[in-house]
XYZ file of C-alpha atoms in Angstrom:
168
model
C 59.510 -125.153 -86.154
C 56.257 -124.132 -87.701
C 58.045 -121.157 -89.233
C 60.373 -123.476 -91.137
C 57.432 -125.533 -92.392
C 55.683 -122.362 -93.529
C 58.726 -121.158 -95.465
C 59.160 -124.569 -97.100
C 55.504 -124.688 -98.104
C 55.680 -121.130 -99.432
C 58.807 -121.893 -101.450
C 57.137 -125.031 -102.868
C 54.050 -123.057 -103.920
C 56.158 -120.327 -105.529
C 58.138 -122.892 -107.478
C 54.897 -124.542 -108.607
C 53.637 -121.337 -110.189
C 54.051 -121.094 -113.912
C 56.638 -118.691 -115.221
C 54.750 -118.086 -118.462
C 52.771 -115.104 -117.211
C 54.302 -111.946 -118.680
C 53.248 -108.323 -118.275
C 50.589 -107.194 -120.719
C 52.863 -104.449 -122.050
C 56.461 -103.410 -121.835
C 57.060 -101.627 -118.561
C 60.590 -100.478 -119.313
C 59.447 -97.818 -121.772
C 57.445 -96.026 -119.097
C 60.245 -96.364 -116.556
C 62.804 -94.923 -118.982
C 60.549 -91.961 -119.768
C 60.079 -91.266 -116.059
C 63.825 -91.436 -115.410
C 64.727 -89.319 -118.443
C 62.218 -86.572 -117.671
C 63.859 -83.319 -116.696
C 62.815 -81.425 -113.581
C 60.086 -78.783 -114.021
C 61.327 -75.473 -115.413
C 61.569 -72.500 -113.087
C 58.611 -70.765 -114.789
C 56.253 -73.631 -113.993
C 57.359 -73.672 -110.361
C 56.784 -69.934 -110.049
C 53.404 -70.235 -111.775
C 52.243 -72.953 -109.396
C 53.416 -70.865 -106.424
C 51.531 -67.802 -107.659
C 48.374 -69.878 -108.228
C 48.554 -71.305 -104.722
C 49.168 -67.845 -103.225
C 46.174 -66.512 -105.173
C 44.014 -69.276 -103.711
C 45.185 -68.434 -100.198
C 44.444 -64.733 -100.752
C 40.975 -65.549 -102.136
C 40.168 -67.722 -99.130
C 41.386 -65.022 -96.734
C 39.311 -62.358 -98.521
C 36.217 -64.543 -98.374
C 36.734 -65.168 -94.677
C 37.214 -61.434 -94.031
C 34.034 -60.618 -95.957
C 32.002 -63.111 -93.917
C 33.454 -61.715 -90.675
C 32.624 -58.110 -91.594
C 29.130 -59.052 -92.721
C 28.513 -60.943 -89.480
C 29.832 -58.057 -87.407
C 27.488 -55.522 -88.981
C 24.477 -57.809 -88.843
C 25.011 -58.618 -85.156
C 25.902 -55.059 -84.095
C 23.559 -52.684 -85.922
C 24.849 -49.118 -85.816
C 21.519 -47.434 -86.434
C 18.812 -47.429 -83.829
C 15.434 -48.872 -84.625
C 12.614 -46.412 -84.992
C 10.137 -46.348 -82.141
C 7.285 -44.205 -81.000
C 6.127 -41.204 -82.939
C 8.970 -41.501 -85.456
C 7.641 -44.900 -86.488
C 4.070 -43.611 -86.739
C 5.239 -40.675 -88.864
C 7.252 -42.977 -91.136
C 4.318 -45.369 -91.571
C 1.969 -42.483 -92.321
C 4.263 -40.852 -94.871
C 4.936 -44.164 -96.605
C 1.212 -44.871 -96.783
C 0.443 -41.375 -98.096
C 2.996 -41.749 -100.897
C 1.619 -45.181 -101.802
C -1.990 -43.952 -101.747
C -1.186 -40.857 -103.832
C 0.660 -42.973 -106.394
C -2.353 -45.281 -106.744
C -4.768 -42.368 -107.067
C -2.619 -40.835 -109.805
C -2.376 -44.201 -111.555
C -6.145 -44.713 -111.550
C -7.265 -41.084 -112.074
C -8.243 -41.673 -115.722
C -10.183 -44.855 -114.991
C -13.772 -44.567 -113.781
C -14.548 -46.152 -110.416
C -16.841 -49.149 -110.261
C -18.749 -47.855 -107.213
C -19.940 -44.422 -106.218
C -19.299 -44.395 -102.473
C -15.659 -45.485 -102.448
C -14.412 -42.027 -101.486
C -16.725 -42.023 -98.462
C -15.264 -45.362 -97.400
C -11.770 -43.954 -97.912
C -12.642 -40.994 -95.672
C -13.973 -43.331 -92.963
C -10.736 -45.298 -93.057
C -8.784 -42.000 -92.794
C -10.791 -41.126 -89.678
C -10.031 -44.554 -88.200
C -6.314 -44.037 -88.892
C -6.447 -40.613 -87.204
C -8.112 -42.163 -84.122
C -5.403 -44.814 -83.926
C -2.695 -42.137 -84.283
C -4.288 -40.187 -81.413
C -4.178 -43.333 -79.265
C -0.539 -43.872 -80.275
C 0.363 -40.405 -78.959
C -0.374 -41.686 -75.447
C 1.168 -45.144 -75.931
C 3.599 -44.874 -78.816
C 5.156 -48.349 -78.455
C 1.887 -50.298 -78.440
C 2.395 -53.083 -80.987
C -1.333 -53.810 -81.300
C -2.099 -50.194 -82.216
C 0.747 -50.116 -84.727
C -0.592 -53.266 -86.367
C -4.082 -51.757 -86.437
C -2.694 -48.662 -88.165
C -0.933 -50.799 -90.749
C -4.149 -52.771 -91.263
C -6.185 -49.596 -91.848
C -3.589 -48.337 -94.309
C -3.654 -51.667 -96.163
C -7.460 -51.564 -96.285
C -7.283 -48.144 -97.956
C -4.821 -49.419 -100.566
C -6.948 -52.510 -101.194
C -10.096 -50.364 -101.540
C -8.494 -48.139 -104.171
C -7.196 -51.133 -106.117
C -10.513 -53.003 -105.996
C -12.578 -50.021 -107.071
C -10.346 -49.396 -110.064
C -9.374 -52.996 -110.778
C -9.466 -53.873 -114.485
C -10.376 -57.506 -113.775
C -13.770 -56.416 -112.419
C -14.450 -54.457 -115.606
C -14.259 -57.589 -117.709
C -17.091 -59.224 -115.806
């Protein structure tokens, strides 16, 4: 019973609406164009398929690259250097760095006279640490001390020949 009342009320409201409202533009022109449009040519279909297959291949290649990169970073093939090999590598790297600095600054006069004595003392300290590392080659504290002594030598050479101190 309420359903019949609802339908009667709805019909009355629909009839009460004005019929003057028209669409803002002619809709039939757009509908005719859509109906008259021919299906996409075969070339366009093939082009869209090749573009989508290219995207799939690019995604697969990116995924494979990430997988390979992760595999090699999680499973290193080379062993890490330990012991005397590490000490030898640190020493040779430091020697090359020190020699390069000495060659770079050979034409510039030093600002102090006793810098070579200090460099020799630091060399003796490095030799003492290397002797201690022969007995305990995996001692992290000794390795850090050796690196610190090497850095002090580099800093000494740079400070003695530093051009910024010459300007003062």
